[in-house]
Coordinates of C-alpha atoms in Angstrom, one line a residue:
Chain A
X10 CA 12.1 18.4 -20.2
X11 CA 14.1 15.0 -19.8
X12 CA 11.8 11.5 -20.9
X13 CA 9.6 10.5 -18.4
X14 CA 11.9 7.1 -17.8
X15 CA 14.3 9.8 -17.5
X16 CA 12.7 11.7 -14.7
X17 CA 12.0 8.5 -13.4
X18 CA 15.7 7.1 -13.1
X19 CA 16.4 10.5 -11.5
X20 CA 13.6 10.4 -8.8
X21 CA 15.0 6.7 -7.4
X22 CA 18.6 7.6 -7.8
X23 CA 17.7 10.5 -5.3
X24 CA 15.4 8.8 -2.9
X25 CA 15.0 5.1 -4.3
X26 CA 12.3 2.8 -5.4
X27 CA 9.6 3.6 -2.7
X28 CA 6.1 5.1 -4.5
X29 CA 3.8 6.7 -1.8
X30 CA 0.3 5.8 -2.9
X31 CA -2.2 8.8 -1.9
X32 CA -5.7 6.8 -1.5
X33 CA -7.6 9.1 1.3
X34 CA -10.7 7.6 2.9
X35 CA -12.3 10.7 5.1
X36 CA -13.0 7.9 7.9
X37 CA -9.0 7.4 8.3
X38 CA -7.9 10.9 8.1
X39 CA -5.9 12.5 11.4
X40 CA -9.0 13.9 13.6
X41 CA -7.0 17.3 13.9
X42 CA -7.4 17.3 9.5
X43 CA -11.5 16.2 9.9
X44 CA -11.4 19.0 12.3
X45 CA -9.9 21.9 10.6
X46 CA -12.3 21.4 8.1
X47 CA -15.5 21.7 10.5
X48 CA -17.2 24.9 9.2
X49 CA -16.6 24.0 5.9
X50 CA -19.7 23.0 3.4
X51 CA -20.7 19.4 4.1
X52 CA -20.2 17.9 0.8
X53 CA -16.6 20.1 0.1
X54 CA -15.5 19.2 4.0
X55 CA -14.1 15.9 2.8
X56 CA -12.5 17.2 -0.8
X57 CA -10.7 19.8 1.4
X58 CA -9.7 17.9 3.9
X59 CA -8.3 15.1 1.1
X60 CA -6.1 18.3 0.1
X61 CA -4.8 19.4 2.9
X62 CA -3.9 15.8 4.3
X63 CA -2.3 15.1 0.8
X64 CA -0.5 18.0 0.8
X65 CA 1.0 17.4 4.1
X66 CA 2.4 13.6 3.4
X67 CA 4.1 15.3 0.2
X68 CA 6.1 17.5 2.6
X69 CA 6.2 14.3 5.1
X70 CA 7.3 11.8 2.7
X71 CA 9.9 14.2 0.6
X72 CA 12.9 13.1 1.7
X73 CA 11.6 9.2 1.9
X74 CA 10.0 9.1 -2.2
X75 CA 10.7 11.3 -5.3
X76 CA 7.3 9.6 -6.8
X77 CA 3.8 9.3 -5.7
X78 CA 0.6 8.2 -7.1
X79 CA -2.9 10.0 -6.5
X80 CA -5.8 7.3 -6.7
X81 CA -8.7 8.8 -8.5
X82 CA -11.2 6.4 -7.4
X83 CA -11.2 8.0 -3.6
X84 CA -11.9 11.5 -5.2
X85 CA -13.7 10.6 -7.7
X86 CA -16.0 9.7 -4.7
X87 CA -16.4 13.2 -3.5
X88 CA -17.6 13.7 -6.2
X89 CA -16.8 17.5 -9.2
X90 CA -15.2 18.4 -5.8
X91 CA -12.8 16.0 -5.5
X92 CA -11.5 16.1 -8.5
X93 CA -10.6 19.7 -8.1
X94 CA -9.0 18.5 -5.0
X95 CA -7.4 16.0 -6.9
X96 CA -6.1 18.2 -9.5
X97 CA -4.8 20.4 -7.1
X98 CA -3.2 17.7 -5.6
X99 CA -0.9 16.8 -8.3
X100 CA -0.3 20.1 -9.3
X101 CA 1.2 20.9 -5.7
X102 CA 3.3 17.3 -6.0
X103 CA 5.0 18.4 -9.1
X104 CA 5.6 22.1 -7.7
X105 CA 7.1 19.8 -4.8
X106 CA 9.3 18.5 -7.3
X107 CA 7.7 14.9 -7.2
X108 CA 7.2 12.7 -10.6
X109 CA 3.5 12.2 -10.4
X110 CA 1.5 8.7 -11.5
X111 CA -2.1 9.3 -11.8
X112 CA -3.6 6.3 -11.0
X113 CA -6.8 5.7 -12.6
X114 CA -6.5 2.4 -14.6
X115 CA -8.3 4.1 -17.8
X116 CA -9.0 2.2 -20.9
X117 CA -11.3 3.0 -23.9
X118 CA -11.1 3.1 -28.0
X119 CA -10.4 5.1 -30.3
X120 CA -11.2 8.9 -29.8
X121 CA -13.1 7.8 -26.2
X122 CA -9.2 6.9 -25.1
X123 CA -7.7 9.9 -27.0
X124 CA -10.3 11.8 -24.4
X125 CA -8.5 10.1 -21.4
X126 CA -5.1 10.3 -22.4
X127 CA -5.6 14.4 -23.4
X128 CA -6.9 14.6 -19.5
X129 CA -4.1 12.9 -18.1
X130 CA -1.5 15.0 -20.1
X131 CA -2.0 17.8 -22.8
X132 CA -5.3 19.2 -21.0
X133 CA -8.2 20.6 -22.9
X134 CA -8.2 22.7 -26.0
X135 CA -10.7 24.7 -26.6
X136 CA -10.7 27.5 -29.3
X137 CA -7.2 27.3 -29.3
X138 CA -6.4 27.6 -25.8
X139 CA -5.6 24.7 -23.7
X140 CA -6.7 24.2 -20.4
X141 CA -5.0 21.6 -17.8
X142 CA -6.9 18.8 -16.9
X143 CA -5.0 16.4 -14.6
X144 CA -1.2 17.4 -16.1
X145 CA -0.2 14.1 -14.7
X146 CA 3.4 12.5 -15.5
X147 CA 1.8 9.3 -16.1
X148 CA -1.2 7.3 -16.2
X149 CA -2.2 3.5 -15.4
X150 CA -3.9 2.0 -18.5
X151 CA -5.8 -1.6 -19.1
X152 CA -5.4 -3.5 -21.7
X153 CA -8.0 -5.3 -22.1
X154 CA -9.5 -3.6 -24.9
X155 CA -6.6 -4.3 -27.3
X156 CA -3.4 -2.1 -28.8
X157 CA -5.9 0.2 -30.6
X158 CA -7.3 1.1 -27.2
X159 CA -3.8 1.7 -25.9
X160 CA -2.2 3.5 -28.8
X161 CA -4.0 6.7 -28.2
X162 CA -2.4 6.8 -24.4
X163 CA 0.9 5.8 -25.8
X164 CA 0.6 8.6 -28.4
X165 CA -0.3 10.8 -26.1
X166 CA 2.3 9.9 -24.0
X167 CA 5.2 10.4 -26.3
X168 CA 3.6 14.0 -27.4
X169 CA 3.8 15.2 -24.3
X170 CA 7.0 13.2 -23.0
X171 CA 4.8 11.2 -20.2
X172 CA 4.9 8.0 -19.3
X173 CA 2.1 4.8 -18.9
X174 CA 2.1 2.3 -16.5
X175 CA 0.1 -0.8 -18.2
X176 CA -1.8 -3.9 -15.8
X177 CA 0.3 -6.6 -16.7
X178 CA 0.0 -9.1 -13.4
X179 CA -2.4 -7.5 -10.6
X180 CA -1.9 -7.5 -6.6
X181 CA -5.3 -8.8 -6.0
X182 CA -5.8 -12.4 -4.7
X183 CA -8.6 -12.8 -7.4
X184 CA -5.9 -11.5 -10.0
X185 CA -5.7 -15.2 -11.8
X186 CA -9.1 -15.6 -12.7
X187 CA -7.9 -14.2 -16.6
X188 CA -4.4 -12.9 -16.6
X189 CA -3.6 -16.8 -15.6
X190 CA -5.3 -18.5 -18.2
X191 CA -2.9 -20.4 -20.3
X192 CA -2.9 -19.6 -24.4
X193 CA -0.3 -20.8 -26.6
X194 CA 1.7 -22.4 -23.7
X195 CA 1.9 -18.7 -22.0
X196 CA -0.3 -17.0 -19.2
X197 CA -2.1 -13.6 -21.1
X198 CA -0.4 -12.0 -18.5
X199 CA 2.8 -12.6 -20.2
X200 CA 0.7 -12.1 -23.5
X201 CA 0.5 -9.0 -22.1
X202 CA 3.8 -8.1 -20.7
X203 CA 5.3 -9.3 -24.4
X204 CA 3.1 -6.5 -26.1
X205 CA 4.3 -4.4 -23.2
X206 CA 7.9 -4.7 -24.0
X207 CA 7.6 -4.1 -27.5
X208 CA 5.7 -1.0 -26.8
X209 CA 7.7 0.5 -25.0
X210 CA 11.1 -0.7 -27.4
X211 CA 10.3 2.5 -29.1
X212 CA 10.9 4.5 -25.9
X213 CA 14.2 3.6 -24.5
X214 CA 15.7 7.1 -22.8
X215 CA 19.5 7.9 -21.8
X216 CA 18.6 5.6 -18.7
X217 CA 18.5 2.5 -20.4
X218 CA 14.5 2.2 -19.9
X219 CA 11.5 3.3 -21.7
X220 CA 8.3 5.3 -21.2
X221 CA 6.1 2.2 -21.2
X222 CA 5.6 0.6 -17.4
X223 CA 4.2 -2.4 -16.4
X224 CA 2.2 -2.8 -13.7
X225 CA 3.3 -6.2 -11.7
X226 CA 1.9 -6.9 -8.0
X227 CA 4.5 -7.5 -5.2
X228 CA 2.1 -10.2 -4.3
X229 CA 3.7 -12.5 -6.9
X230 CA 7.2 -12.9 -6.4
X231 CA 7.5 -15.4 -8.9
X232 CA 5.9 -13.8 -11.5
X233 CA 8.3 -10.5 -10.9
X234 CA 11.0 -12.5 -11.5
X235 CA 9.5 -14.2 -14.8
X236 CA 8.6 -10.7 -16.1
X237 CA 11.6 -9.1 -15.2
X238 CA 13.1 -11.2 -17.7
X239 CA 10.2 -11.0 -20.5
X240 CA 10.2 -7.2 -20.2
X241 CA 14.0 -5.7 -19.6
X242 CA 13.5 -2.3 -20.3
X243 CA 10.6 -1.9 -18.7
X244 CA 10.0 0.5 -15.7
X245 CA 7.4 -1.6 -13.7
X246 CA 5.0 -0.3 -10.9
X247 CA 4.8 -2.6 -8.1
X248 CA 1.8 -2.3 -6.1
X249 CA 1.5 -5.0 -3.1
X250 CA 4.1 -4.4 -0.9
X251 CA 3.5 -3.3 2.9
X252 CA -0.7 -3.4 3.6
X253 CA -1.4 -6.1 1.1
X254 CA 1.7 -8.3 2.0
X255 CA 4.5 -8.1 -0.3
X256 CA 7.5 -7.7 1.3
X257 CA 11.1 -6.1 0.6
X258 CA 12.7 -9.1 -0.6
X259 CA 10.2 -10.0 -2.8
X260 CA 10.0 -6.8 -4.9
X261 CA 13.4 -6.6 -5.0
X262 CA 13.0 -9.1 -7.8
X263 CA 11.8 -6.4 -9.5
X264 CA 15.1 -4.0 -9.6
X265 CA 17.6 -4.4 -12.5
X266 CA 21.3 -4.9 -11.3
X267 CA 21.6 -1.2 -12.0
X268 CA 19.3 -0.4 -9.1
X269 CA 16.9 1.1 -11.3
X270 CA 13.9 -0.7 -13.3
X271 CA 11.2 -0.6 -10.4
X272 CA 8.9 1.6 -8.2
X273 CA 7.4 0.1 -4.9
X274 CA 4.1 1.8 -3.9
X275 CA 2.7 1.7 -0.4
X276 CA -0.5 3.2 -0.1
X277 CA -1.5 2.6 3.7
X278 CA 1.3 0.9 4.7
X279 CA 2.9 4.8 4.5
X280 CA -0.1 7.3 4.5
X281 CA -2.0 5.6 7.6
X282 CA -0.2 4.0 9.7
X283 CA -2.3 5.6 12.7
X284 CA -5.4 5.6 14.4
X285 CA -7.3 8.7 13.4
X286 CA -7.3 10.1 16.9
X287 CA -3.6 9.7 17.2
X288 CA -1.7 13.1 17.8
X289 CA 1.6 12.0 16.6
X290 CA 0.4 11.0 13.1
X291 CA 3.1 13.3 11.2
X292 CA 5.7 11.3 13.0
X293 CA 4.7 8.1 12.6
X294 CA 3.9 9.0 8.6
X295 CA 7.3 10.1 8.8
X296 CA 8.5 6.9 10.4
X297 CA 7.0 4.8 7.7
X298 CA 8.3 6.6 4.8
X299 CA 12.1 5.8 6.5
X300 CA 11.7 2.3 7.1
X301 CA 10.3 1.9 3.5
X302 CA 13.1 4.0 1.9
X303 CA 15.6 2.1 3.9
X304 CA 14.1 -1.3 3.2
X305 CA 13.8 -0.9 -0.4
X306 CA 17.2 0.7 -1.2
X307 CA 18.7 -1.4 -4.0
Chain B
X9 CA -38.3 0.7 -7.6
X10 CA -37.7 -2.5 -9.9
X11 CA -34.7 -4.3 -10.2
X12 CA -32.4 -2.5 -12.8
X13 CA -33.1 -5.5 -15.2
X14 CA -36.5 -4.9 -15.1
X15 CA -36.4 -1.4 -15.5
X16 CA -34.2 -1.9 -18.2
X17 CA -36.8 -4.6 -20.1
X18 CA -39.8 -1.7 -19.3
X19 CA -37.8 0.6 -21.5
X20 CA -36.8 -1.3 -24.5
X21 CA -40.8 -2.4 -24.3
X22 CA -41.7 1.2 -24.6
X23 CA -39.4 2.4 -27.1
X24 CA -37.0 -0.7 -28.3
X25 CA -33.3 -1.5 -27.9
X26 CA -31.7 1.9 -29.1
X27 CA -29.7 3.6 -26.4
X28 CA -28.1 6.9 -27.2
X29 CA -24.7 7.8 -26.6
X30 CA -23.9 10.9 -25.2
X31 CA -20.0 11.7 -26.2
X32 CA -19.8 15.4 -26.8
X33 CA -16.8 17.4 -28.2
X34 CA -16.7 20.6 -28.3
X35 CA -15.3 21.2 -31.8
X36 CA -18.5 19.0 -33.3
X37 CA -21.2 20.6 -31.2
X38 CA -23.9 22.8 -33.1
X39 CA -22.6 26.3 -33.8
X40 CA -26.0 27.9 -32.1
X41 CA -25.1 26.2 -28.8
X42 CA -21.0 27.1 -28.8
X43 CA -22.6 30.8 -29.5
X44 CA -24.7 30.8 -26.8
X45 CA -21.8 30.4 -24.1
X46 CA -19.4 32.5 -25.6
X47 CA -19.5 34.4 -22.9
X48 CA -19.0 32.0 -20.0
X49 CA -15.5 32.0 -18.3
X50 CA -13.4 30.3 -21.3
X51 CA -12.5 27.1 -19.0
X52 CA -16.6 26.8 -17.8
X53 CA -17.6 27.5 -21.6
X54 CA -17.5 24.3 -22.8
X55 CA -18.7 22.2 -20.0
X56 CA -21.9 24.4 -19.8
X57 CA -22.4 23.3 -23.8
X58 CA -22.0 20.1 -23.2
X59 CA -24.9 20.2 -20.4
X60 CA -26.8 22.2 -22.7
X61 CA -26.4 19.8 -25.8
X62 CA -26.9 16.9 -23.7
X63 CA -30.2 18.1 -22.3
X64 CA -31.3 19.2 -25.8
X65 CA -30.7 15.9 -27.1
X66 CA -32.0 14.0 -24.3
X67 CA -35.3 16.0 -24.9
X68 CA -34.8 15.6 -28.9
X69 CA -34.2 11.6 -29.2
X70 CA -36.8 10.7 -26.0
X71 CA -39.7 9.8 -28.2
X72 CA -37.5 7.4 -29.8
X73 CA -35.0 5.8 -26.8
X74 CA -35.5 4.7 -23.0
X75 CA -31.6 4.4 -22.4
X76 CA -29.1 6.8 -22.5
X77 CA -25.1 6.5 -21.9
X78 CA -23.0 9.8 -21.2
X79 CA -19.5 8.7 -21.4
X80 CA -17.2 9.5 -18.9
X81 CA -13.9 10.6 -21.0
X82 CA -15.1 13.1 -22.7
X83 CA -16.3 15.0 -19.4
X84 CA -13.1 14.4 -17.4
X85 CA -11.4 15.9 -20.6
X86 CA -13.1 19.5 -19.1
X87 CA -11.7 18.8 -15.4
X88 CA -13.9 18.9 -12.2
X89 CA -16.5 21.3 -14.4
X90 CA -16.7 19.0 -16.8
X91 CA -17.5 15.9 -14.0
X92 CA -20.4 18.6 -12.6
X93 CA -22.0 18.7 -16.1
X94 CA -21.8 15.1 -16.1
X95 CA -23.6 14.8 -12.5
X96 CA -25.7 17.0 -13.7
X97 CA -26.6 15.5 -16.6
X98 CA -27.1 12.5 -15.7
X99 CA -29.5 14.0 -13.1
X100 CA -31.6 15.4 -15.8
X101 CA -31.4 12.3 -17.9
X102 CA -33.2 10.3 -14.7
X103 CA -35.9 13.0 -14.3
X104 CA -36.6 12.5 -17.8
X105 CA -37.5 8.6 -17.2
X106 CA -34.4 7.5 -19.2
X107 CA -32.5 4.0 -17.7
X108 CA -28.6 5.5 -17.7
X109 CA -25.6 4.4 -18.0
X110 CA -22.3 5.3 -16.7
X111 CA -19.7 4.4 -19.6
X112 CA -16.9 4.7 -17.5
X113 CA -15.0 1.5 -18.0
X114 CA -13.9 1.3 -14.4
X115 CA -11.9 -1.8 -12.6
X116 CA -9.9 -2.1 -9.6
X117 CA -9.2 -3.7 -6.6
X118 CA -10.8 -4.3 -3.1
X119 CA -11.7 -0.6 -1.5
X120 CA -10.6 1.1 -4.6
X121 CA -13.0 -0.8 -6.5
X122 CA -15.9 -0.1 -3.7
X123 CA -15.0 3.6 -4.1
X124 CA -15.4 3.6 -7.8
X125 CA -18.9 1.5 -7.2
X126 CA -20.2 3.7 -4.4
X127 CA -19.3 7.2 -6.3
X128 CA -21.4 5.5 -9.1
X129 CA -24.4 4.3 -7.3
X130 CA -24.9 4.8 -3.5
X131 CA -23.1 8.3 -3.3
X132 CA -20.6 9.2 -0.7
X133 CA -20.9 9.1 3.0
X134 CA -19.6 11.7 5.3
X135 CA -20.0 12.2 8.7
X136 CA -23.8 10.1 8.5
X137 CA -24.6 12.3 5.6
X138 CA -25.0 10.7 2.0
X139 CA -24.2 12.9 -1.0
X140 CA -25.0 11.9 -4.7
X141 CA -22.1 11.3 -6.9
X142 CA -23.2 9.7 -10.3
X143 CA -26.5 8.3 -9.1
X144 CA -26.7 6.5 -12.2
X145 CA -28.8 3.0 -13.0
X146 CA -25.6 1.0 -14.0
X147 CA -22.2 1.3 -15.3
X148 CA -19.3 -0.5 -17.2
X149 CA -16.6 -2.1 -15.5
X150 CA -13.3 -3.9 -17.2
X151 CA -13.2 -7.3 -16.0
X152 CA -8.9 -8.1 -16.4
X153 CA -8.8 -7.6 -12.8
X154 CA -10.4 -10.7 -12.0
X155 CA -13.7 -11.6 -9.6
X156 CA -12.6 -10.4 -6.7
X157 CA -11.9 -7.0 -8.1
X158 CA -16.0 -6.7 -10.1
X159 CA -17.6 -8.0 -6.9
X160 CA -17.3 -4.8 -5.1
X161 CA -19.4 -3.1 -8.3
X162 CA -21.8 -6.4 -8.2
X163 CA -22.5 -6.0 -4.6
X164 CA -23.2 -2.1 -4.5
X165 CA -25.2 -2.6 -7.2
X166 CA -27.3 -5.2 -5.6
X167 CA -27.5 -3.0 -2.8
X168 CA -28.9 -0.3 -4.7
X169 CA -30.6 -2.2 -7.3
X170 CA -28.5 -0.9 -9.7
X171 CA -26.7 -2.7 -13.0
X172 CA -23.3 -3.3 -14.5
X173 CA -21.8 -3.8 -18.2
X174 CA -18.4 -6.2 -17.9
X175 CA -16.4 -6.1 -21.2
X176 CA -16.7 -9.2 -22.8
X177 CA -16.2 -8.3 -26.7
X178 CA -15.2 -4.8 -27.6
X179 CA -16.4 -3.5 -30.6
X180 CA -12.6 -2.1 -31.6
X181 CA -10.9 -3.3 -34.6
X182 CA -8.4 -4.5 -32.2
X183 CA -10.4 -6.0 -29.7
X184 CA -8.9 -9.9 -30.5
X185 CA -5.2 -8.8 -29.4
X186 CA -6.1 -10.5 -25.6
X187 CA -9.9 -11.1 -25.9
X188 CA -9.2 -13.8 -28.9
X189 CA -6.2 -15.7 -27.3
X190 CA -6.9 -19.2 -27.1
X191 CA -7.2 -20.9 -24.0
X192 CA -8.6 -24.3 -22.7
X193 CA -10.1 -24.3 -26.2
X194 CA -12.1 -21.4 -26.2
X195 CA -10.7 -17.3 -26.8
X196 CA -10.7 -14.9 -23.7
X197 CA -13.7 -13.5 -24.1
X198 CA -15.4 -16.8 -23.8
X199 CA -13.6 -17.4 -20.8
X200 CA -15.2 -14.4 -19.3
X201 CA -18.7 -14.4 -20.5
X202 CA -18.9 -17.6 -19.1
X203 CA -18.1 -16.2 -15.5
X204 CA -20.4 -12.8 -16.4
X205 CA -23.0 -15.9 -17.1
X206 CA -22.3 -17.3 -13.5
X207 CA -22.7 -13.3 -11.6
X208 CA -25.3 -12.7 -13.6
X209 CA -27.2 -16.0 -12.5
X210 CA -28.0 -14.6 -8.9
X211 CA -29.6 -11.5 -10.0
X212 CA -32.6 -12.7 -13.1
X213 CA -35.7 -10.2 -12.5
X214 CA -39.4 -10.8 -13.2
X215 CA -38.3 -10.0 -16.7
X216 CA -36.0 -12.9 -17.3
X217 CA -32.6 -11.1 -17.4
X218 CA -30.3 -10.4 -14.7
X219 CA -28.5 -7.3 -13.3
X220 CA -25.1 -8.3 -14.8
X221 CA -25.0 -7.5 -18.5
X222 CA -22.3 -7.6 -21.1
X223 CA -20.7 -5.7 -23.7
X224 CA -20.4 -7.3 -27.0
X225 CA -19.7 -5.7 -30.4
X226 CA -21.9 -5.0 -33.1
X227 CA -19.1 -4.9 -35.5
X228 CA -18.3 -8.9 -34.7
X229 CA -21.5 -10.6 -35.4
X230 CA -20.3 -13.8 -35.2
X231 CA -19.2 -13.4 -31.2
X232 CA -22.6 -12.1 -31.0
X233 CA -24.2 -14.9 -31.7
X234 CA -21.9 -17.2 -29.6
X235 CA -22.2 -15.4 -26.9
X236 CA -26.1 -15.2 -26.8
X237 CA -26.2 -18.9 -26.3
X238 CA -23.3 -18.4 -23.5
X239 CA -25.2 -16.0 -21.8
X240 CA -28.8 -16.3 -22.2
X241 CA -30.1 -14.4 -19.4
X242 CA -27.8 -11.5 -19.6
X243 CA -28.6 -8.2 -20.6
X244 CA -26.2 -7.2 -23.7
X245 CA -25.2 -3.7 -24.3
X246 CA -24.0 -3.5 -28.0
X247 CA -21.6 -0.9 -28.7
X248 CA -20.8 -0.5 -32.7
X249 CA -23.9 0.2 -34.3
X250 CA -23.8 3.1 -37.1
X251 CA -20.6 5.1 -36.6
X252 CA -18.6 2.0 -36.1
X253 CA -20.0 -0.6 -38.7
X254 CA -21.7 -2.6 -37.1
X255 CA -25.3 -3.2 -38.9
X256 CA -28.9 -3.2 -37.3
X257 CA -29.2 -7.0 -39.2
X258 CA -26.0 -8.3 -37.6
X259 CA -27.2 -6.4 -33.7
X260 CA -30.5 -8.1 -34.2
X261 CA -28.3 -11.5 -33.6
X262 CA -28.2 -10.3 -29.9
X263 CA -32.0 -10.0 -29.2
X264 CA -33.8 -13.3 -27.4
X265 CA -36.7 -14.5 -29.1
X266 CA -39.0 -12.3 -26.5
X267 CA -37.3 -8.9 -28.0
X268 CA -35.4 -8.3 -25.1
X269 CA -31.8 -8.9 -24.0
X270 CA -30.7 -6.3 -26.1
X271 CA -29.4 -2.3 -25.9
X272 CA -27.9 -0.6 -29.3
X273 CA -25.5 1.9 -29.0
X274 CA -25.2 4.9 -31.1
X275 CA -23.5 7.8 -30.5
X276 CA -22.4 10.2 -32.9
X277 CA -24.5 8.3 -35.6
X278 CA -27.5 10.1 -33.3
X279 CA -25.8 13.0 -31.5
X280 CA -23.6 14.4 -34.7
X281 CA -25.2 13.8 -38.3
X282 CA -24.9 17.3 -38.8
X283 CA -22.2 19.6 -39.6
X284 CA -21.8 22.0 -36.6
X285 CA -22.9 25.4 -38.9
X286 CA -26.1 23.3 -40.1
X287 CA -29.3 25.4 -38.7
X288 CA -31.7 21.9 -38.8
X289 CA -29.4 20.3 -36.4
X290 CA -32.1 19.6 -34.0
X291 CA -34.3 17.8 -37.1
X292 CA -31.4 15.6 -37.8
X293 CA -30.5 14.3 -34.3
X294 CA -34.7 13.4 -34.3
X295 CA -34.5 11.8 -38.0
X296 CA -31.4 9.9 -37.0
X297 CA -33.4 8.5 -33.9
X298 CA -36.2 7.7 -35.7
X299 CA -34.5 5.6 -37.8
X300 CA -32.3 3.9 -36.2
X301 CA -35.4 2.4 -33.6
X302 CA -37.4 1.3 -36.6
X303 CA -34.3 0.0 -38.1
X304 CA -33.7 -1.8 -34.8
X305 CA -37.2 -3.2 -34.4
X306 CA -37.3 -6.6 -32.8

């Protein structure tokens, strides 16, 4: 198998930067999806109708995005059953031939983060056979807890020829409140996009960029810009752009002169851009993806 | 029912500051309780032993603890089974009268965030129907997303009078990498324990402590210290103790002078001070309890 940043490099080559971010709320879901799933059990009627809508943007968005990025929080919410869902989930987007970004913004020490990181990629031995947990290609991590906390995902990582995508600069408005704060004449965001870049150093694959990402928020145009610079190697995941506000020249900022460098998630912006009782939500799904793709080409 | 504070205060009155970790692995678990699910499907076996070990210790270490913390990883490492053993646990801990908490470590943004906080506390709501998730009395949160991103948790939890644990001072060896960078004159950590101080301030029960509590290392005593006098009506949870280091002298740093403010954490120091063949397994988990409340004694 090719390095992640690899795999990467070939996914936006193909379709470009855009990231389709799979965050399903059962309120926003197509009534015809709510409805198929009528006579199901109440509390798996959401979990199966999460798969099924998540299964059909995959074959939507296909010829829009070569990567997309589950957020475990939304089926987490439903609960043992959602996370089946959500393991089926990106099991079917790698069979789709998608790279896959598990977003789930983990972080722990020592053996606790070894636990995480064997979830996201190796799965779960047990008496010598190994079971597949979420067999993601990567993984968002925080970093708050240190490079001990994030070694085990990096090791992890490398073993299994994955990839990590670390917080560096957030999309949120609130963002600031730390990752601003000034410490040696630098923000401890760039503290943290400095560690970032010598993490990932050790990486570097045929396409000139490494297995250790950086997440930076489209909502900071500036700040792309400054960390492009800080971290050249470095894939990052831009969240921000579309619903929250970043636009296509902004993140653009982002993209090395080789074209490569950066993914562009929209989450909404691509996934619901219709009101639930809409019948012609596949095309307008499909309408979104376009514009994206087009707007973001290098 | 009482504000989590004071539910919390009610327990470490009854049986003191110790609060058990519950981390299983399958590999360290008593050979008597891997034999008795040998033959269970071979992906089920091992989440059915961790409910069974859980529920055996929870039983075991009761006499001796009013808080117990199941942490999240090492669940998700056995997929959606694993998260049912975890629901399920969790459930059993609370019908045993133990306080819980979710050590899941969780941050994000906006919605995400809320979906993270509801599957913890309120449950998920479908179609006017509420189902459980995690139900459980509080969980940790990573605070590098900034305010805007732990509100969401601080706000279910109010709702459901429920409690959080924001990072402050990890108890890894690593921790200072971020949390000790100088800024404005005081490290990181400072920095946020000041604003865990402010959230906090809106929540103080009949007890004296609030419903926003922090997580600071055994294994720094110094910080411990500090950051009593930062945050004096916050609730401390103190990872470190045993296992790690950390000492029940130095931990002692984090009580107020009325006993409470405190929760210990031991994990495998409680849960694995046996080697998995030994027969008096069950003895030494309740030996290692007992200890470790008298040691920890206000």
């Amino acid at each position: 198998m090719p390095a992640f940043s690899d795999r990467l490099a070939e996914a936006v080559r193909q379709k470009g930067p855009l990231c389709v971010g799979i965050d399903p709320r059962w309120e926003s879901l197509p009534k015809a999806i709510r409805e198929s799933v009528r006579d199901e059990e109440a509390d798996e009627r959401a979990a199966i109708a999460f798969f099924e809508f998540g299964r059909k943007v995959l074959e939507l968005v296909r010829p829009y995005s070569g990567v997309v990025k589950p957020q475990a929080a939304f089926f987490e919410l439903l609960g043992p059953n959602g996370m089946e869902m959500l393991q089926q989930l990106l099991q079917e987007a790698k069979q789709q031939g998608f790279v896959t970004i598990l977003d789930a913004k983990r972080g722990d020490i020592a053996s606790t983060a070894t636990a995480y990181a064997d979830a996201a990629f190796s799965g779960c031995a047990i008496d010598g056979e190994t079971f597949p947990v979420w067999n993601a290609d990567s993984l968002t991590i925080n970093p708050y807890l240190g490079r001990d906390a994030v070694e085990p995902f990096l090791t992890a990582a490398k073993t299994n020829e994955r990839g990590t995508f670390v917080l560096v600069r957030t999309s949120n408005p609130g963002a600031g409140l730390f990752q601003d704060l000034v410490c040696d004449g630098k923000p401890v965001y760039r503290h943290v996009a400095e560690e970032v870049a010598k993490w990932n150093a050790a990486t570097i694959g045929s396409c000139g960029l490494g297995d250790v990402g950086a997440v930076v928020g489209a909502t900071h145009p500036r700040e792309l810009v400054e960390l492009r610079g800080v971290m050249p190697d470095v894939w990052f995941l831009v969240p921000g752009y579309g619903a929250q506000g970043g636009n296509a020249a902004d993140v653009k900022a982002a993209y090395r002169a080789d074209g490569l460098g950066a993914i562009v998630n929209s989450s909404r912006g691509i996934t619901f851009p219709f009101h639930p009782d809409a019948p012609d939500w596949e095309a307008k799904i499909v309408a979104a993806a376009q514009k994206a793709q087009s707007e973001l080409k290098p």
